[in-house]
Tab-separated table of N, CA and C in Angstrom:
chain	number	residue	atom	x	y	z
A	1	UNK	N	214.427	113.832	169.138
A	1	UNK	CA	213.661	115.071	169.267
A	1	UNK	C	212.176	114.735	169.426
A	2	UNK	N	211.614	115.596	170.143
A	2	UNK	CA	210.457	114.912	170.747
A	2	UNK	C	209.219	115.614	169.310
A	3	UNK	N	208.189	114.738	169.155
A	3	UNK	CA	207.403	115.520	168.233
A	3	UNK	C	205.747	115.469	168.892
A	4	UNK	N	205.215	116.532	168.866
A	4	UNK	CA	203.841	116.696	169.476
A	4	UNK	C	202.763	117.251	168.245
A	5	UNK	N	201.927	116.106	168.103
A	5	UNK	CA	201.270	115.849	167.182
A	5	UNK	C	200.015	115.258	167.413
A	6	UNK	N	198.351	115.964	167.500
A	6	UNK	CA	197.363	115.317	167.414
A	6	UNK	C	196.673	115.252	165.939
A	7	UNK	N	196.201	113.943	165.482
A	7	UNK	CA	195.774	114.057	164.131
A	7	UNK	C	194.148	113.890	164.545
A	8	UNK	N	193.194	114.700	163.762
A	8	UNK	CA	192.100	114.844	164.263
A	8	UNK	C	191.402	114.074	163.271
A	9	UNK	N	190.274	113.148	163.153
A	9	UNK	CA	189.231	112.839	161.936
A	9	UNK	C	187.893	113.334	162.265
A	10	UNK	N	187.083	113.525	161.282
A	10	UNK	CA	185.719	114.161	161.555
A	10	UNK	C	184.605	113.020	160.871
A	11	UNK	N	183.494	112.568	161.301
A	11	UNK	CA	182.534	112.007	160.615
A	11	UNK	C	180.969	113.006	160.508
A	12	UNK	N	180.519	113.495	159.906
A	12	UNK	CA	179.152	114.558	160.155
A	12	UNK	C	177.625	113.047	159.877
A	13	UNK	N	177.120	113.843	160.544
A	13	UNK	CA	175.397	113.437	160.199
A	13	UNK	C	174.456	114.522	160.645
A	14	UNK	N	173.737	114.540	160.005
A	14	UNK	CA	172.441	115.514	159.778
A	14	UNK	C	171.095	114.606	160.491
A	15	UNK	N	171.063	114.900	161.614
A	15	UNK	CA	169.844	114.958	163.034
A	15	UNK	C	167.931	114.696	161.536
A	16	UNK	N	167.328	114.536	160.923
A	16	UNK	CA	166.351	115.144	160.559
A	16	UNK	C	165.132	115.253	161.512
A	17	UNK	N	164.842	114.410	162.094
A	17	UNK	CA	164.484	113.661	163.262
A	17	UNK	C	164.689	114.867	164.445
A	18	UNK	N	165.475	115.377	164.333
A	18	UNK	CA	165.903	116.944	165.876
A	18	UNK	C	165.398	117.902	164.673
A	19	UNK	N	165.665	118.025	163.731
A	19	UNK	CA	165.637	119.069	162.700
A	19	UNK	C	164.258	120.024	162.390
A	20	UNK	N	163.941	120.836	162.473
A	20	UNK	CA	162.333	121.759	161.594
A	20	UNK	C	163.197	122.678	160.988
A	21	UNK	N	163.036	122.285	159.508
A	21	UNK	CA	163.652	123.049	158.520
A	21	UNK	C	162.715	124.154	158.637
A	22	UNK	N	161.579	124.214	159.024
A	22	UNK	CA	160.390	125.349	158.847
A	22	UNK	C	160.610	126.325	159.706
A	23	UNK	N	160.989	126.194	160.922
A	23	UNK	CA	161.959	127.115	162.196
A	23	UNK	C	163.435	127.168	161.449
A	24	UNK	N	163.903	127.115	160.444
A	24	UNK	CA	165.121	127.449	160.210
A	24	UNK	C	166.208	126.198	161.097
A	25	UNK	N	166.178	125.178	161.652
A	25	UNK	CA	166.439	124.799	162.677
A	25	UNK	C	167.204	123.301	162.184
A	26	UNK	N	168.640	123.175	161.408
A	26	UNK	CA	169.280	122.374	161.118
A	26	UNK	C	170.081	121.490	162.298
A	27	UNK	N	169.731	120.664	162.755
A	27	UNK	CA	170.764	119.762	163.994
A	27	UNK	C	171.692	118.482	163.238
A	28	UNK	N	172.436	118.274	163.148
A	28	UNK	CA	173.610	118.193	163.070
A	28	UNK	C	174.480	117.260	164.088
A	29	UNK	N	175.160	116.513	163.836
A	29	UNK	CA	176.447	115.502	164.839
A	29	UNK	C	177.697	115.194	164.064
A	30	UNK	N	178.774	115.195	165.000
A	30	UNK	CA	179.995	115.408	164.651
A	30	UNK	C	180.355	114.564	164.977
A	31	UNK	N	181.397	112.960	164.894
A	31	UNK	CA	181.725	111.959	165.911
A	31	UNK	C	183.820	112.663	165.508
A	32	UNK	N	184.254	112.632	166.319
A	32	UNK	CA	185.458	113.595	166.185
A	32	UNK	C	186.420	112.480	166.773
A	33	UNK	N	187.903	112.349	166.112
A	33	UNK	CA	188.353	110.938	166.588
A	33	UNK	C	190.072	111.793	166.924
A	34	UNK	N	190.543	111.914	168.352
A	34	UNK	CA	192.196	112.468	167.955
A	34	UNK	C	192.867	111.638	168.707
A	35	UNK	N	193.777	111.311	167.968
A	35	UNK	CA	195.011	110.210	167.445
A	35	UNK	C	196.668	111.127	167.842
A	36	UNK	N	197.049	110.678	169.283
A	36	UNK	CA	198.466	111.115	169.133
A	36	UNK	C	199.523	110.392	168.438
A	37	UNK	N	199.957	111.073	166.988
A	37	UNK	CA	200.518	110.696	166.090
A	37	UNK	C	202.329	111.103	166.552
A	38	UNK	N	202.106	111.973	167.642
A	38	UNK	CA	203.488	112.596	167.739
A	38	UNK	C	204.242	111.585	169.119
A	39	UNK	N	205.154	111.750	169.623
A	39	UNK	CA	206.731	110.992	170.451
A	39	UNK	C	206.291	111.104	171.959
A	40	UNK	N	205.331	112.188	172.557
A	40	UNK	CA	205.415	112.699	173.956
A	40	UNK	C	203.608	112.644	174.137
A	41	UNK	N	203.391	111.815	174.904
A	41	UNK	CA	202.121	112.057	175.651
A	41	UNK	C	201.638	113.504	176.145
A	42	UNK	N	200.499	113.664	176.052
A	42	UNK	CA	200.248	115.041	176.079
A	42	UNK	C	198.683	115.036	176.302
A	43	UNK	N	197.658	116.131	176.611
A	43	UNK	CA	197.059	115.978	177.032
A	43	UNK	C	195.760	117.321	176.642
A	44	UNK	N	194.783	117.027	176.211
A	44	UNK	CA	193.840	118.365	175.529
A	44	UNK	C	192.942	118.960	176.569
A	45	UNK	N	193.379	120.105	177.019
A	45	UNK	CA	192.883	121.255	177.891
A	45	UNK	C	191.796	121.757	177.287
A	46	UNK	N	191.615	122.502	176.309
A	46	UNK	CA	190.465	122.764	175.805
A	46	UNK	C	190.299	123.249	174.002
A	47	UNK	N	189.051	123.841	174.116
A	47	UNK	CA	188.718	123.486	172.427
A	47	UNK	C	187.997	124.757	172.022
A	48	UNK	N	188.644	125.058	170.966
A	48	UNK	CA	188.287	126.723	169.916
A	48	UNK	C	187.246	126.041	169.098
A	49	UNK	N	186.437	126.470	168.959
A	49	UNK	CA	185.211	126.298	167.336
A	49	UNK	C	184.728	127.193	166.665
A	50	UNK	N	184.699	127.451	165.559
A	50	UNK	CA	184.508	128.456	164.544
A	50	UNK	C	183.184	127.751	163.504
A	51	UNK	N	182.041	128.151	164.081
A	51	UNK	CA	180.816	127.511	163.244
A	51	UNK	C	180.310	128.581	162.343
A	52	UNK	N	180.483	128.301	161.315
A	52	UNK	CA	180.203	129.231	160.310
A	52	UNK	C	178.811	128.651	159.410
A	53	UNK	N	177.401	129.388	159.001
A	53	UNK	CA	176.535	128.753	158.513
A	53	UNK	C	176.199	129.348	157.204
A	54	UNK	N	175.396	129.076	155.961
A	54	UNK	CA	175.369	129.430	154.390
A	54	UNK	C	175.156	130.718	154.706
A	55	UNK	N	174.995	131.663	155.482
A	55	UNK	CA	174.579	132.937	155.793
A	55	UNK	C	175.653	133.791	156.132
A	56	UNK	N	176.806	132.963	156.195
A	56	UNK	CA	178.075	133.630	157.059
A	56	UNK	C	177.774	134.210	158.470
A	57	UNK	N	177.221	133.580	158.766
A	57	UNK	CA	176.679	134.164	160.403
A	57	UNK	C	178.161	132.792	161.259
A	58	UNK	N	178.670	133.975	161.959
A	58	UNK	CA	179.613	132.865	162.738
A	58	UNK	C	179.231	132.637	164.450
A	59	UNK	N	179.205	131.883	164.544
A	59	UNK	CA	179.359	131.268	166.232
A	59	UNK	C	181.017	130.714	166.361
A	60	UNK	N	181.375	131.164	167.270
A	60	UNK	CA	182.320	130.933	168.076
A	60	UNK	C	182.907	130.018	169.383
A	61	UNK	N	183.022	129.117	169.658
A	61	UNK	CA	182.942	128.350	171.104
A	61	UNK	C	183.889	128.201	171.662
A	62	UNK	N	184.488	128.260	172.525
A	62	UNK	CA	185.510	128.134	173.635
A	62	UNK	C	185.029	127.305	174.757
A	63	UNK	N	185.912	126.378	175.273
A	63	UNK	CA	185.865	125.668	176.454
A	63	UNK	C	186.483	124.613	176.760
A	64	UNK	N	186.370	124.357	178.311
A	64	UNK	CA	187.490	123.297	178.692
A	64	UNK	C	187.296	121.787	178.356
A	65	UNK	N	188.291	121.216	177.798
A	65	UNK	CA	188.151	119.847	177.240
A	65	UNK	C	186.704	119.385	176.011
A	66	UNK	N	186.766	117.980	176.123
A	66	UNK	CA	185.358	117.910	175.067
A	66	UNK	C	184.485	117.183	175.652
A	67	UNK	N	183.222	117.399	175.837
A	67	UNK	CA	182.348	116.199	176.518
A	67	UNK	C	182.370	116.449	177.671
A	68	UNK	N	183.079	116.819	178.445
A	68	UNK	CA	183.510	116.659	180.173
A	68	UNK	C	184.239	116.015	180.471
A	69	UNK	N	185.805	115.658	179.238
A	69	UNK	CA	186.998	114.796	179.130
A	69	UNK	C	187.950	115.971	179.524
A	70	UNK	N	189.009	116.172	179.470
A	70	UNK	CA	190.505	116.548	179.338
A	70	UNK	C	191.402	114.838	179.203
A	71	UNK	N	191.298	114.475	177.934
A	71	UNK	CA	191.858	113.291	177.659
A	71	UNK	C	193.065	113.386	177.238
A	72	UNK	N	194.070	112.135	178.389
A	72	UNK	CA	195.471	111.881	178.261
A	72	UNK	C	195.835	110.907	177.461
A	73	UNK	N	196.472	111.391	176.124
A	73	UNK	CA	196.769	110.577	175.157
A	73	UNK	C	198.234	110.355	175.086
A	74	UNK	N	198.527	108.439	175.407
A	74	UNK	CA	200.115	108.247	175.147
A	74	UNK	C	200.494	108.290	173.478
A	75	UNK	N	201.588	108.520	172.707
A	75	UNK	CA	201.794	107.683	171.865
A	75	UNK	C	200.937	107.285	171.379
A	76	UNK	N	200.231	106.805	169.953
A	76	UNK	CA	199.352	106.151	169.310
A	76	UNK	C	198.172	105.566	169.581
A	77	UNK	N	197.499	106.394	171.082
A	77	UNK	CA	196.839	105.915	171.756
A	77	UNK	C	195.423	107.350	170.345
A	78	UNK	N	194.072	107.012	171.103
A	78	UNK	CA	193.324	108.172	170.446
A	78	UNK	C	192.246	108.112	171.516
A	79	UNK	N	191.480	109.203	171.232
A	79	UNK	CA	189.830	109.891	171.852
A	79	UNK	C	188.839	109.699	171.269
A	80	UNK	N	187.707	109.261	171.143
A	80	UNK	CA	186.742	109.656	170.298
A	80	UNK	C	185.355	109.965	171.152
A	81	UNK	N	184.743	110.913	169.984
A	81	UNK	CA	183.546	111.331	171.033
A	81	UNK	C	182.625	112.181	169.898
A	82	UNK	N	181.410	112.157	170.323
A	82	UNK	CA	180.302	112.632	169.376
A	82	UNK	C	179.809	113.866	170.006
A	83	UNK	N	179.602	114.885	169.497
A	83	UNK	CA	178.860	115.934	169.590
A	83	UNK	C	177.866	116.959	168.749
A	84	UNK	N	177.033	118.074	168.738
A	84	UNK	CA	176.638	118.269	167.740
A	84	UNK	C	176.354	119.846	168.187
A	85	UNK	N	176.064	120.292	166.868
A	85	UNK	CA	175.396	121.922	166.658
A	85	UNK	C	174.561	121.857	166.271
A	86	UNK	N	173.600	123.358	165.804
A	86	UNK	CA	172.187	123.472	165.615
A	86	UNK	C	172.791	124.866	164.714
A	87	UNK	N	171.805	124.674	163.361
A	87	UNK	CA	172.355	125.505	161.935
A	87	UNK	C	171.214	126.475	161.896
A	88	UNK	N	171.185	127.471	161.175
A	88	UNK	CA	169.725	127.806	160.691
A	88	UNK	C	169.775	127.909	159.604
A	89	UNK	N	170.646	127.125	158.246
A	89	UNK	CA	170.765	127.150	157.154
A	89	UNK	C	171.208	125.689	156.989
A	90	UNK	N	170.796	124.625	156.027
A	90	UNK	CA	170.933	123.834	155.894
A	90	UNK	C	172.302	123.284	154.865
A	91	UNK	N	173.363	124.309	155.092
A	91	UNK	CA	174.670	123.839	155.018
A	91	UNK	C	175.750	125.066	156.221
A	92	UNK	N	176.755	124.468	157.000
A	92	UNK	CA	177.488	125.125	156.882
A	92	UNK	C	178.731	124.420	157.334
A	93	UNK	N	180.019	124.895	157.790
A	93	UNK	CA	180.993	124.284	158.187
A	93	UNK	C	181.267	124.663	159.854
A	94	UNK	N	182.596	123.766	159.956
A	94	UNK	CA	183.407	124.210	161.464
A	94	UNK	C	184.859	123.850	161.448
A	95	UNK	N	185.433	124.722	161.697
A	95	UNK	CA	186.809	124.401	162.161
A	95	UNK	C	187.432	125.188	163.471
A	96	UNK	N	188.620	124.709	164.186
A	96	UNK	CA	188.620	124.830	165.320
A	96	UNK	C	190.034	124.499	165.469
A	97	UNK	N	190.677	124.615	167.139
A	97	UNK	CA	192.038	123.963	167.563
A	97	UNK	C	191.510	123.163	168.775
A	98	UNK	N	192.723	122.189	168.799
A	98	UNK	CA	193.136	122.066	170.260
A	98	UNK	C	193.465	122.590	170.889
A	99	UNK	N	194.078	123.449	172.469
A	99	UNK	CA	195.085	123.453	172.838
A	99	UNK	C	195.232	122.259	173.809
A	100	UNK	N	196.653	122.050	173.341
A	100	UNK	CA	196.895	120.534	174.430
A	100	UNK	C	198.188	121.266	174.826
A	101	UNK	N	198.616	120.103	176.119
A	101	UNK	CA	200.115	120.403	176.539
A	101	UNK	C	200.349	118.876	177.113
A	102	UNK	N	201.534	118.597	176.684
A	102	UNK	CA	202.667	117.560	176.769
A	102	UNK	C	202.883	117.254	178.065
A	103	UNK	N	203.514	116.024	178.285
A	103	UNK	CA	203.562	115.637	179.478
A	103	UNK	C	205.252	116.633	180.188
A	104	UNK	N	205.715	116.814	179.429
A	104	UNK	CA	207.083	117.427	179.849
A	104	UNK	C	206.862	119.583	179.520
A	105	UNK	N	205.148	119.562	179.474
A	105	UNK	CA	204.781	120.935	179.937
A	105	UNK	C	205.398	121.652	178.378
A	106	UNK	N	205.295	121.319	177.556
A	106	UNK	CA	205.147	121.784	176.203
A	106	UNK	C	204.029	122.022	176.170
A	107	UNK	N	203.713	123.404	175.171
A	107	UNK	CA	201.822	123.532	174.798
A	107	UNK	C	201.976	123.525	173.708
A	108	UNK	N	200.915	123.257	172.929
A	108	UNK	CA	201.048	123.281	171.436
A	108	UNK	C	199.462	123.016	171.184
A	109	UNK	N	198.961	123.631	169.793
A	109	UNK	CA	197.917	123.805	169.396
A	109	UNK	C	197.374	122.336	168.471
A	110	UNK	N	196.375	122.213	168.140
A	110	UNK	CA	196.156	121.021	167.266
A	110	UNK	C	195.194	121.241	166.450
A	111	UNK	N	195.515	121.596	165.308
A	111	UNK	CA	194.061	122.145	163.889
A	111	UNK	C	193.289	121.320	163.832
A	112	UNK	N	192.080	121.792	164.110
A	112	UNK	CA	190.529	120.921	163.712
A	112	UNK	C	190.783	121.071	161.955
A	113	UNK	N	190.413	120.015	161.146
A	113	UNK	CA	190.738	120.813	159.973
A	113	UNK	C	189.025	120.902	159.726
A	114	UNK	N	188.715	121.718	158.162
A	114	UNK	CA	187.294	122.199	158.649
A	114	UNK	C	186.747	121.211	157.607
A	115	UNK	N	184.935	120.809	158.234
A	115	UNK	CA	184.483	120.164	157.504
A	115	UNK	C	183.181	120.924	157.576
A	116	UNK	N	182.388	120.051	156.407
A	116	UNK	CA	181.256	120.383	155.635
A	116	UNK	C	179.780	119.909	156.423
A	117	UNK	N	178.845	121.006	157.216
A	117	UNK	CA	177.837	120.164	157.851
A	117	UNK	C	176.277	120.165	157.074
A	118	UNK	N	176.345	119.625	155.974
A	118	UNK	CA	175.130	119.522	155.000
A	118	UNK	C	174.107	118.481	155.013
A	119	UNK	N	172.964	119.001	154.571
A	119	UNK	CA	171.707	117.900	154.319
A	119	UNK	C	172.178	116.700	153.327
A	120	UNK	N	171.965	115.718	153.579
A	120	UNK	CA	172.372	115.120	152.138
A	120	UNK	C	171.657	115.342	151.169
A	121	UNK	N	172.481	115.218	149.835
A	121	UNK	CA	171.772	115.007	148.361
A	121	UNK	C	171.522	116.519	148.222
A	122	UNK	N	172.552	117.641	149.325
A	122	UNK	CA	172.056	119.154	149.044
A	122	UNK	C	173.207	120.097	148.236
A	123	UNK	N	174.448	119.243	147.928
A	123	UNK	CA	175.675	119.855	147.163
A	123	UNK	C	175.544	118.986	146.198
A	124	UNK	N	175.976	119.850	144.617
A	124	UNK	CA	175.995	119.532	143.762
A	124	UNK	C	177.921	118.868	143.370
């Protein structure tokens, strides 16, 4: 039985250097790593994001592939790639999907799971 499976990892860093906390103006990088963990090569069409900041103010993103990829992943093969947002509160999170589809035209979704985009030394 065939299994379709991307496992996603997240690494964050906080820009200070892009950053004016005084403009409200938190920048932020994501290095994002997905790992086909599942039986059938398959392939990521595009990407949901749900940026949520300490204000509950949400941004939303939609679009095709990541970077200017639509990357074909065999088997235990993976992607990685860095990107970033811009906060106006100096914590918030993101979570998101894949949608990918299989080489044998299966679609299936792939959970960003959500992580934490903070200043350091700013959670207790």
């Amino acid at each position: 039985m065939a299994a379709y499976e991307f496992t996603v990892t997240v690494r964050t860093q906080y820009l200070p250097e892009q950053s004016d906390p005084s403009r409200s103006n938190y920048v932020f990088t994501y290095a994002i790593t997905i790992k086909n963990t599942g039986t059938v090569g398959a392939q990521l069409i595009s990407r949901h994001w749900v940026i949520t900041d300490a204000n509950n103010h949400v941004d939303e993103v939609r679009g095709l592939g990541v970077v200017g990829h639509q990357p074909l992943l065999q088997p235990g093969e993976q992607f990685e790639y860095t990107s970033g947002t811009q906060l106006a509160t100096p914590q918030g999170s993101m979570t998101g999907e894949y949608f990918c589809v299989a080489e044998d035209g299966h679609q299936f979704e792939t959970k960003i799971p959500e992580f934490v985009l903070s200043l350091p030394r700013t959670l207790h």
